[in-house]
Amino acid sequence: MTKNITIEDLRNHKKKKTKFACLTAYDASLSRLMSEAGVELILVGDSLGMVVQGHDSTIPVSMEDLLYHLRCVKRGNVKSHIMADMPFMSYATENLAYDNAMRLMQAGANSVKVEGGEWILKTTELLSQRGIPVCAHLGLTPQSINRLGGYRVQGRDLDDKNRILSEAKQLEDAGAELILLECVPAILAEEISSSLKVPTIGIGAGSATDGQIMVCYDLIGAYSWENQPKFVKNFMNEANSISEAFETYVSEVKNLNFPSAENSF
Ligand code: KIV
């Protein structure tokens, strides 16, 4: 039996209309600090390709990279739910998805995250039927950056908005336990969050999602952006330690002080 925060705990936040805080982590030391600060969910994100490895996208991240960082995070974690990203092309076919999700779960993940809409419906259904909680990542999906043509807000025109809304509902029906919305207008994230039973997690998606997530290197001001996105907030500006910055983030998410309108689209 896991000692970590469960999907059911996150669902209870939605039922009670209380917010939960999520952060990415890639190592034992920061995952311990954020877990002790009350972060409910830690994502071992493929953003590690950019913030740890120095690539300009998440595409070069391999399964071996993800597994290495997942094991580091697991050693530091105290009680947070650990979600592992499935790297680029690691779920391109059903057989790949089975094998790679199995490796992540056996290495200590409590759930996995996959990017995409309609094309991940079947994968979501198959993994979920086999006992693997799936988070579906919609909106700006960084693994598709070469098709999207840039890190831009998604769901601004009516067709795109309706597509994302319909994909969120279909993914819930297919068994997704969580939906992550990246860089979508706050009004769309609100509509999706209120029409789904499963919790939503937002980044650059306004304050109406059930949880919020940030890349931890953004929160501590350790990543140099060429053009810093609106949703990034450096919590070290007013903190005396990294632990204090994590604690402030958790309380700002729970008190609805973060994200503010200036961090949203
Ligand atoms: O990999 C990552 O850090 C992510 C976040 C942007 C949510 O997917």
PDB file of C-alpha atoms and ligand atoms in Angstrom:
ATOM      1  CA  MET A   1       0.000   0.000   0.000  1.00  0.00           C
ATOM      2  CA  THR A   2       1.449   3.368  -0.997  1.00  0.00           C
ATOM      3  CA  LYS A   3       2.115   5.993   1.662  1.00  0.00           C
ATOM      4  CA  ASN A   4       1.942   8.679  -0.962  1.00  0.00           C
ATOM      5  CA  ILE A   5      -0.980  10.980  -1.696  1.00  0.00           C
ATOM      6  CA  THR A   6      -3.379   9.086  -3.936  1.00  0.00           C
ATOM      7  CA  ILE A   7      -5.554   9.946  -6.913  1.00  0.00           C
ATOM      8  CA  GLU A   8      -8.508   9.637  -4.531  1.00  0.00           C
ATOM      9  CA  ASP A   9      -7.000  12.334  -2.274  1.00  0.00           C
ATOM     10  CA  LEU A  10      -6.746  14.607  -5.329  1.00  0.00           C
ATOM     11  CA  ARG A  11     -10.341  13.783  -6.312  1.00  0.00           C
ATOM     12  CA  ASN A  12     -11.429  14.767  -2.799  1.00  0.00           C
ATOM     13  CA  HIS A  13      -9.869  18.194  -3.315  1.00  0.00           C
ATOM     14  CA  LYS A  14     -12.100  18.661  -6.333  1.00  0.00           C
ATOM     15  CA  LYS A  15     -15.180  17.503  -4.406  1.00  0.00           C
ATOM     16  CA  LYS A  16     -14.411  19.849  -1.527  1.00  0.00           C
ATOM     17  CA  LYS A  17     -13.414  22.651  -3.907  1.00  0.00           C
ATOM     18  CA  THR A  18      -9.993  22.984  -2.285  1.00  0.00           C
ATOM     19  CA  LYS A  19      -6.922  23.495  -4.467  1.00  0.00           C
ATOM     20  CA  PHE A  20      -3.851  21.280  -4.586  1.00  0.00           C
ATOM     21  CA  ALA A  21      -0.275  22.255  -5.417  1.00  0.00           C
ATOM     22  CA  CYS A  22       2.013  20.421  -7.854  1.00  0.00           C
ATOM     23  CA  LEU A  23       5.629  21.002  -8.894  1.00  0.00           C
ATOM     24  CA  THR A  24       8.141  19.305 -11.139  1.00  0.00           C
ATOM     25  CA  ALA A  25      11.262  17.776  -9.594  1.00  0.00           C
ATOM     26  CA  TYR A  26      14.251  15.910 -10.926  1.00  0.00           C
ATOM     27  CA  ASP A  27      16.343  15.118  -7.851  1.00  0.00           C
ATOM     28  CA  ALA A  28      16.134  13.874  -4.268  1.00  0.00           C
ATOM     29  CA  SER A  29      17.002  17.102  -2.427  1.00  0.00           C
ATOM     30  CA  LEU A  30      14.396  19.373  -4.004  1.00  0.00           C
ATOM     31  CA  SER A  31      11.727  16.677  -4.025  1.00  0.00           C
ATOM     32  CA  ARG A  32      12.228  16.250  -0.265  1.00  0.00           C
ATOM     33  CA  LEU A  33      11.925  20.005   0.331  1.00  0.00           C
ATOM     34  CA  MET A  34       8.809  20.375  -1.785  1.00  0.00           C
ATOM     35  CA  SER A  35       7.149  17.305  -0.322  1.00  0.00           C
ATOM     36  CA  GLU A  36       7.853  18.607   3.196  1.00  0.00           C
ATOM     37  CA  ALA A  37       6.435  21.996   2.120  1.00  0.00           C
ATOM     38  CA  GLY A  38       3.091  20.332   1.335  1.00  0.00           C
ATOM     39  CA  VAL A  39       3.243  19.912  -2.442  1.00  0.00           C
ATOM     40  CA  GLU A  40       0.664  17.206  -3.124  1.00  0.00           C
ATOM     41  CA  LEU A  41       1.930  16.036  -6.520  1.00  0.00           C
ATOM     42  CA  ILE A  42       5.467  15.914  -7.897  1.00  0.00           C
ATOM     43  CA  LEU A  43       5.865  15.503 -11.654  1.00  0.00           C
ATOM     44  CA  VAL A  44       9.125  14.054 -12.903  1.00  0.00           C
ATOM     45  CA  GLY A  45       8.659  16.062 -16.068  1.00  0.00           C
ATOM     46  CA  ASP A  46      10.396  15.763 -19.400  1.00  0.00           C
ATOM     47  CA  SER A  47      11.038  19.496 -18.938  1.00  0.00           C
ATOM     48  CA  LEU A  48      14.229  18.056 -17.444  1.00  0.00           C
ATOM     49  CA  GLY A  49      15.485  18.075 -21.041  1.00  0.00           C
ATOM     50  CA  MET A  50      15.413  21.875 -20.984  1.00  0.00           C
ATOM     51  CA  VAL A  51      16.081  22.846 -17.366  1.00  0.00           C
ATOM     52  CA  VAL A  52      18.554  20.096 -16.385  1.00  0.00           C
ATOM     53  CA  GLN A  53      20.108  18.951 -19.669  1.00  0.00           C
ATOM     54  CA  GLY A  54      20.116  22.322 -21.474  1.00  0.00           C
ATOM     55  CA  HIS A  55      18.304  21.224 -24.649  1.00  0.00           C
ATOM     56  CA  ASP A  56      15.927  23.637 -26.384  1.00  0.00           C
ATOM     57  CA  SER A  57      12.992  21.200 -26.235  1.00  0.00           C
ATOM     58  CA  THR A  58      11.797  18.089 -24.386  1.00  0.00           C
ATOM     59  CA  ILE A  59      12.248  15.882 -27.452  1.00  0.00           C
ATOM     60  CA  PRO A  60      15.756  14.518 -26.677  1.00  0.00           C
ATOM     61  CA  VAL A  61      14.667  13.098 -23.289  1.00  0.00           C
ATOM     62  CA  SER A  62      14.901   9.293 -23.220  1.00  0.00           C
ATOM     63  CA  MET A  63      13.223   6.646 -21.069  1.00  0.00           C
ATOM     64  CA  GLU A  64      16.584   6.043 -19.363  1.00  0.00           C
ATOM     65  CA  ASP A  65      16.825   9.763 -18.470  1.00  0.00           C
ATOM     66  CA  LEU A  66      13.294   9.775 -17.085  1.00  0.00           C
ATOM     67  CA  LEU A  67      13.857   6.593 -15.069  1.00  0.00           C
ATOM     68  CA  TYR A  68      17.095   7.953 -13.600  1.00  0.00           C
ATOM     69  CA  HIS A  69      15.434  11.173 -12.405  1.00  0.00           C
ATOM     70  CA  LEU A  70      12.332   9.330 -11.214  1.00  0.00           C
ATOM     71  CA  ARG A  71      14.494   7.129  -8.968  1.00  0.00           C
ATOM     72  CA  CYS A  72      16.259  10.225  -7.580  1.00  0.00           C
ATOM     73  CA  VAL A  73      12.928  11.943  -6.857  1.00  0.00           C
ATOM     74  CA  LYS A  74      11.494   8.842  -5.235  1.00  0.00           C
ATOM     75  CA  ARG A  75      14.424   8.660  -2.788  1.00  0.00           C
ATOM     76  CA  GLY A  76      13.776  12.219  -1.593  1.00  0.00           C
ATOM     77  CA  ASN A  77      10.000  12.148  -1.622  1.00  0.00           C
ATOM     78  CA  VAL A  78       8.241  12.074   1.733  1.00  0.00           C
ATOM     79  CA  LYS A  79       4.568  11.683   0.846  1.00  0.00           C
ATOM     80  CA  SER A  80       3.730  13.415  -2.414  1.00  0.00           C
ATOM     81  CA  HIS A  81       2.043  11.629  -5.304  1.00  0.00           C
ATOM     82  CA  ILE A  82       4.760  10.957  -7.911  1.00  0.00           C
ATOM     83  CA  MET A  83       3.749  11.310 -11.542  1.00  0.00           C
ATOM     84  CA  ALA A  84       6.204  10.406 -14.302  1.00  0.00           C
ATOM     85  CA  ASP A  85       6.147  11.885 -17.777  1.00  0.00           C
ATOM     86  CA  MET A  86       6.239   9.432 -20.655  1.00  0.00           C
ATOM     87  CA  PRO A  87       8.967  10.819 -22.941  1.00  0.00           C
ATOM     88  CA  PHE A  88       8.619  11.651 -26.635  1.00  0.00           C
ATOM     89  CA  MET A  89       7.666   8.549 -28.688  1.00  0.00           C
ATOM     90  CA  SER A  90       7.691   6.258 -25.626  1.00  0.00           C
ATOM     91  CA  TYR A  91       3.926   5.704 -26.094  1.00  0.00           C
ATOM     92  CA  ALA A  92       3.773   5.970 -29.893  1.00  0.00           C
ATOM     93  CA  THR A  93       2.321   2.451 -30.123  1.00  0.00           C
ATOM     94  CA  GLU A  94       0.253   0.434 -27.662  1.00  0.00           C
ATOM     95  CA  ASN A  95       3.088  -2.033 -27.051  1.00  0.00           C
ATOM     96  CA  LEU A  96       5.568   0.751 -26.368  1.00  0.00           C
ATOM     97  CA  ALA A  97       3.076   2.380 -24.002  1.00  0.00           C
ATOM     98  CA  TYR A  98       2.603  -0.878 -22.036  1.00  0.00           C
ATOM     99  CA  ASP A  99       6.336  -1.542 -21.701  1.00  0.00           C
ATOM    100  CA  ASN A 100       7.343   1.989 -20.825  1.00  0.00           C
ATOM    101  CA  ALA A 101       4.453   2.692 -18.440  1.00  0.00           C
ATOM    102  CA  MET A 102       5.298  -0.580 -16.691  1.00  0.00           C
ATOM    103  CA  ARG A 103       8.942   0.499 -16.285  1.00  0.00           C
ATOM    104  CA  LEU A 104       7.916   3.855 -14.811  1.00  0.00           C
ATOM    105  CA  MET A 105       5.426   2.311 -12.392  1.00  0.00           C
ATOM    106  CA  GLN A 106       7.942  -0.337 -11.301  1.00  0.00           C
ATOM    107  CA  ALA A 107      10.515   2.425 -10.702  1.00  0.00           C
ATOM    108  CA  GLY A 108       8.151   4.126  -8.264  1.00  0.00           C
ATOM    109  CA  ALA A 109       5.704   6.325 -10.192  1.00  0.00           C
ATOM    110  CA  ASN A 110       2.135   6.516  -8.872  1.00  0.00           C
ATOM    111  CA  SER A 111       0.812   7.683 -12.254  1.00  0.00           C
ATOM    112  CA  VAL A 112       2.028   8.536 -15.755  1.00  0.00           C
ATOM    113  CA  LYS A 113       1.422  11.541 -17.998  1.00  0.00           C
ATOM    114  CA  VAL A 114       0.940  11.423 -21.764  1.00  0.00           C
ATOM    115  CA  GLU A 115       0.566  14.339 -24.167  1.00  0.00           C
ATOM    116  CA  GLY A 116      -2.080  14.499 -26.864  1.00  0.00           C
ATOM    117  CA  GLY A 117      -5.788  14.471 -27.598  1.00  0.00           C
ATOM    118  CA  GLU A 118      -7.759  12.014 -29.663  1.00  0.00           C
ATOM    119  CA  TRP A 119      -4.772   9.868 -30.596  1.00  0.00           C
ATOM    120  CA  ILE A 120      -4.060   8.977 -26.935  1.00  0.00           C
ATOM    121  CA  LEU A 121      -7.639   7.848 -26.186  1.00  0.00           C
ATOM    122  CA  LYS A 122      -6.910   4.171 -26.777  1.00  0.00           C
ATOM    123  CA  THR A 123      -3.608   4.285 -24.861  1.00  0.00           C
ATOM    124  CA  THR A 124      -5.352   6.000 -21.945  1.00  0.00           C
ATOM    125  CA  GLU A 125      -8.069   3.359 -21.927  1.00  0.00           C
ATOM    126  CA  LEU A 126      -5.640   0.428 -22.122  1.00  0.00           C
ATOM    127  CA  LEU A 127      -3.286   1.700 -19.404  1.00  0.00           C
ATOM    128  CA  SER A 128      -6.123   2.681 -17.136  1.00  0.00           C
ATOM    129  CA  GLN A 129      -7.809  -0.739 -17.532  1.00  0.00           C
ATOM    130  CA  ARG A 130      -4.511  -2.291 -16.473  1.00  0.00           C
ATOM    131  CA  GLY A 131      -4.353  -0.295 -13.248  1.00  0.00           C
ATOM    132  CA  ILE A 132      -2.138   2.593 -14.311  1.00  0.00           C
ATOM    133  CA  PRO A 133      -3.529   6.047 -13.487  1.00  0.00           C
ATOM    134  CA  VAL A 134      -3.124   8.303 -16.519  1.00  0.00           C
ATOM    135  CA  CYS A 135      -2.913  12.085 -16.673  1.00  0.00           C
ATOM    136  CA  ALA A 136      -3.675  13.419 -20.150  1.00  0.00           C
ATOM    137  CA  HIS A 137      -1.837  16.638 -21.099  1.00  0.00           C
ATOM    138  CA  LEU A 138      -3.798  18.981 -23.414  1.00  0.00           C
ATOM    139  CA  GLY A 139      -3.356  22.497 -24.810  1.00  0.00           C
ATOM    140  CA  LEU A 140       0.292  23.328 -25.426  1.00  0.00           C
ATOM    141  CA  THR A 141       1.931  19.914 -25.735  1.00  0.00           C
ATOM    142  CA  PRO A 142       5.706  20.534 -25.856  1.00  0.00           C
ATOM    143  CA  GLN A 143       6.529  17.151 -27.429  1.00  0.00           C
ATOM    144  CA  SER A 144       4.641  18.399 -30.542  1.00  0.00           C
ATOM    145  CA  ILE A 145       6.580  21.663 -30.724  1.00  0.00           C
ATOM    146  CA  ASN A 146       7.749  20.968 -34.279  1.00  0.00           C
ATOM    147  CA  ARG A 147       4.142  20.630 -35.428  1.00  0.00           C
ATOM    148  CA  LEU A 148       2.801  23.491 -33.309  1.00  0.00           C
ATOM    149  CA  GLY A 149       5.552  25.818 -34.555  1.00  0.00           C
ATOM    150  CA  GLY A 150       6.184  27.564 -31.229  1.00  0.00           C
ATOM    151  CA  TYR A 151       5.386  27.730 -27.516  1.00  0.00           C
ATOM    152  CA  ARG A 152       2.055  29.562 -27.914  1.00  0.00           C
ATOM    153  CA  VAL A 153      -1.308  29.697 -26.169  1.00  0.00           C
ATOM    154  CA  GLN A 154      -3.672  27.044 -27.586  1.00  0.00           C
ATOM    155  CA  GLY A 155      -7.477  27.063 -27.796  1.00  0.00           C
ATOM    156  CA  ARG A 156      -7.896  30.715 -28.710  1.00  0.00           C
ATOM    157  CA  ASP A 157     -10.055  30.232 -31.802  1.00  0.00           C
ATOM    158  CA  LEU A 158     -13.460  28.585 -31.581  1.00  0.00           C
ATOM    159  CA  ASP A 159     -12.580  25.356 -33.431  1.00  0.00           C
ATOM    160  CA  ASP A 160      -9.475  24.800 -31.346  1.00  0.00           C
ATOM    161  CA  LYS A 161     -11.343  25.604 -28.137  1.00  0.00           C
ATOM    162  CA  ASN A 162     -14.140  23.143 -28.987  1.00  0.00           C
ATOM    163  CA  ARG A 163     -11.615  20.479 -29.944  1.00  0.00           C
ATOM    164  CA  ILE A 164      -9.734  20.765 -26.623  1.00  0.00           C
ATOM    165  CA  LEU A 165     -12.994  20.733 -24.644  1.00  0.00           C
ATOM    166  CA  SER A 166     -14.245  17.659 -26.491  1.00  0.00           C
ATOM    167  CA  GLU A 167     -10.883  15.862 -26.140  1.00  0.00           C
ATOM    168  CA  ALA A 168     -10.876  16.517 -22.378  1.00  0.00           C
ATOM    169  CA  LYS A 169     -14.334  14.905 -22.077  1.00  0.00           C
ATOM    170  CA  GLN A 170     -13.384  11.933 -24.264  1.00  0.00           C
ATOM    171  CA  LEU A 171     -10.182  11.379 -22.268  1.00  0.00           C
ATOM    172  CA  GLU A 172     -12.165  11.391 -19.035  1.00  0.00           C
ATOM    173  CA  ASP A 173     -14.530   8.810 -20.559  1.00  0.00           C
ATOM    174  CA  ALA A 174     -11.521   6.746 -21.655  1.00  0.00           C
ATOM    175  CA  GLY A 175     -10.336   6.550 -18.049  1.00  0.00           C
ATOM    176  CA  ALA A 176      -7.960   9.506 -17.580  1.00  0.00           C
ATOM    177  CA  GLU A 177      -7.750  10.243 -13.848  1.00  0.00           C
ATOM    178  CA  LEU A 178      -6.344  13.742 -14.300  1.00  0.00           C
ATOM    179  CA  ILE A 179      -6.256  16.295 -17.099  1.00  0.00           C
ATOM    180  CA  LEU A 180      -3.350  18.743 -17.327  1.00  0.00           C
ATOM    181  CA  LEU A 181      -4.015  21.949 -19.264  1.00  0.00           C
ATOM    182  CA  GLU A 182      -1.013  23.946 -20.442  1.00  0.00           C
ATOM    183  CA  CYS A 183      -1.233  27.462 -21.870  1.00  0.00           C
ATOM    184  CA  VAL A 184      -4.928  27.743 -22.626  1.00  0.00           C
ATOM    185  CA  PRO A 185      -7.198  30.733 -21.981  1.00  0.00           C
ATOM    186  CA  ALA A 186      -8.390  30.848 -18.359  1.00  0.00           C
ATOM    187  CA  ILE A 187     -12.020  30.813 -19.510  1.00  0.00           C
ATOM    188  CA  LEU A 188     -11.525  27.548 -21.418  1.00  0.00           C
ATOM    189  CA  ALA A 189      -9.748  25.907 -18.437  1.00  0.00           C
ATOM    190  CA  GLU A 190     -12.662  26.983 -16.250  1.00  0.00           C
ATOM    191  CA  GLU A 191     -15.208  25.446 -18.625  1.00  0.00           C
ATOM    192  CA  ILE A 192     -13.244  22.178 -18.810  1.00  0.00           C
ATOM    193  CA  SER A 193     -12.701  22.028 -15.026  1.00  0.00           C
ATOM    194  CA  SER A 194     -16.374  22.561 -14.278  1.00  0.00           C
ATOM    195  CA  SER A 195     -17.581  20.038 -16.844  1.00  0.00           C
ATOM    196  CA  LEU A 196     -15.300  17.164 -15.757  1.00  0.00           C
ATOM    197  CA  LYS A 197     -15.534  14.898 -12.713  1.00  0.00           C
ATOM    198  CA  VAL A 198     -11.789  14.264 -12.684  1.00  0.00           C
ATOM    199  CA  PRO A 199      -9.428  16.933 -11.330  1.00  0.00           C
ATOM    200  CA  THR A 200      -7.660  19.312 -13.693  1.00  0.00           C
ATOM    201  CA  ILE A 201      -4.150  20.706 -13.221  1.00  0.00           C
ATOM    202  CA  GLY A 202      -3.168  23.972 -14.884  1.00  0.00           C
ATOM    203  CA  ILE A 203      -0.028  25.762 -15.982  1.00  0.00           C
ATOM    204  CA  GLY A 204      -0.723  29.040 -17.738  1.00  0.00           C
ATOM    205  CA  ALA A 205      -4.420  28.114 -17.556  1.00  0.00           C
ATOM    206  CA  GLY A 206      -5.784  30.549 -14.957  1.00  0.00           C
ATOM    207  CA  SER A 207      -6.912  29.898 -11.412  1.00  0.00           C
ATOM    208  CA  ALA A 208     -10.028  27.755 -11.991  1.00  0.00           C
ATOM    209  CA  THR A 209      -8.232  24.417 -12.409  1.00  0.00           C
ATOM    210  CA  ASP A 210      -8.314  22.115  -9.374  1.00  0.00           C
ATOM    211  CA  GLY A 211      -4.535  22.013  -9.083  1.00  0.00           C
ATOM    212  CA  GLN A 212      -1.669  24.201 -10.252  1.00  0.00           C
ATOM    213  CA  ILE A 213       1.732  23.103 -11.477  1.00  0.00           C
ATOM    214  CA  MET A 214       4.998  24.942 -12.083  1.00  0.00           C
ATOM    215  CA  VAL A 215       8.441  23.858 -13.207  1.00  0.00           C
ATOM    216  CA  CYS A 216      10.429  24.077  -9.948  1.00  0.00           C
ATOM    217  CA  TYR A 217      13.391  25.789 -11.650  1.00  0.00           C
ATOM    218  CA  ASP A 218      11.011  28.619 -12.688  1.00  0.00           C
ATOM    219  CA  LEU A 219       9.730  28.930  -9.126  1.00  0.00           C
ATOM    220  CA  ILE A 220      13.278  29.389  -7.774  1.00  0.00           C
ATOM    221  CA  GLY A 221      14.407  31.597 -10.678  1.00  0.00           C
ATOM    222  CA  ALA A 222      17.038  29.117 -11.858  1.00  0.00           C
ATOM    223  CA  TYR A 223      16.029  28.874 -15.538  1.00  0.00           C
ATOM    224  CA  SER A 224      16.933  31.668 -17.996  1.00  0.00           C
ATOM    225  CA  TRP A 225      14.094  32.233 -20.428  1.00  0.00           C
ATOM    226  CA  GLU A 226      14.648  34.248 -23.613  1.00  0.00           C
ATOM    227  CA  ASN A 227      11.036  35.429 -23.323  1.00  0.00           C
ATOM    228  CA  GLN A 228       9.699  34.571 -19.897  1.00  0.00           C
ATOM    229  CA  PRO A 229       6.080  33.330 -20.137  1.00  0.00           C
ATOM    230  CA  LYS A 230       3.404  35.138 -18.118  1.00  0.00           C
ATOM    231  CA  PHE A 231       2.709  32.110 -15.928  1.00  0.00           C
ATOM    232  CA  VAL A 232       6.234  32.034 -14.488  1.00  0.00           C
ATOM    233  CA  LYS A 233       6.634  33.549 -11.031  1.00  0.00           C
ATOM    234  CA  ASN A 234       9.933  33.657  -9.151  1.00  0.00           C
ATOM    235  CA  PHE A 235       8.994  32.862  -5.544  1.00  0.00           C
ATOM    236  CA  MET A 236      12.613  33.370  -4.414  1.00  0.00           C
ATOM    237  CA  ASN A 237      12.196  37.149  -4.817  1.00  0.00           C
ATOM    238  CA  GLU A 238      10.514  37.290  -1.425  1.00  0.00           C
ATOM    239  CA  ALA A 239      11.824  34.154   0.274  1.00  0.00           C
ATOM    240  CA  ASN A 240      14.875  33.520   2.444  1.00  0.00           C
ATOM    241  CA  SER A 241      15.225  29.879   1.431  1.00  0.00           C
ATOM    242  CA  ILE A 242      14.049  27.410  -1.191  1.00  0.00           C
ATOM    243  CA  SER A 243      11.848  25.743   1.453  1.00  0.00           C
ATOM    244  CA  GLU A 244      10.167  29.055   2.177  1.00  0.00           C
ATOM    245  CA  ALA A 245       9.617  29.651  -1.560  1.00  0.00           C
ATOM    246  CA  PHE A 246       7.941  26.224  -1.851  1.00  0.00           C
ATOM    247  CA  GLU A 247       5.784  26.917   1.226  1.00  0.00           C
ATOM    248  CA  THR A 248       4.695  30.294  -0.165  1.00  0.00           C
ATOM    249  CA  TYR A 249       3.818  28.673  -3.500  1.00  0.00           C
ATOM    250  CA  VAL A 250       1.688  26.034  -1.753  1.00  0.00           C
ATOM    251  CA  SER A 251      -0.157  28.615   0.317  1.00  0.00           C
ATOM    252  CA  GLU A 252      -0.663  30.982  -2.652  1.00  0.00           C
ATOM    253  CA  VAL A 253      -2.152  28.125  -4.710  1.00  0.00           C
ATOM    254  CA  LYS A 254      -4.449  27.093  -1.869  1.00  0.00           C
ATOM    255  CA  ASN A 255      -5.525  30.682  -1.091  1.00  0.00           C
ATOM    256  CA  LEU A 256      -6.086  31.453  -4.796  1.00  0.00           C
ATOM    257  CA  ASN A 257      -3.371  34.127  -4.814  1.00  0.00           C
ATOM    258  CA  PHE A 258      -1.455  32.263  -7.525  1.00  0.00           C
ATOM    259  CA  PRO A 259      -1.941  32.398 -10.428  1.00  0.00           C
ATOM    260  CA  SER A 260      -3.172  35.986 -10.562  1.00  0.00           C
ATOM    261  CA  ALA A 261      -4.738  37.550 -13.662  1.00  0.00           C
ATOM    262  CA  GLU A 262      -1.280  38.727 -14.733  1.00  0.00           C
ATOM    263  CA  ASN A 263      -0.057  35.105 -14.792  1.00  0.00           C
ATOM    264  CA  SER A 264      -3.031  34.006 -16.944  1.00  0.00           C
ATOM    265  CA  PHE A 265      -4.210  34.287 -20.542  1.00  0.00           C
TER     266      PHE A 265
HETATM  267  O1  KIV B   1       7.452  18.295 -18.218  1.00  0.00           O
HETATM  268  C1  KIV B   1       6.899  19.194 -17.579  1.00  0.00           C
HETATM  269  O2  KIV B   1       7.500  19.890 -16.766  1.00  0.00           O
HETATM  270  C2  KIV B   1       5.487  19.427 -17.806  1.00  0.00           C
HETATM  271  C3  KIV B   1       4.917  20.653 -17.167  1.00  0.00           C
HETATM  272  C4  KIV B   1       5.039  21.800 -18.076  1.00  0.00           C
HETATM  273  C5  KIV B   1       3.539  20.481 -16.718  1.00  0.00           C
HETATM  274  O3  KIV B   1       4.831  18.704 -18.492  1.00  0.00           O
END
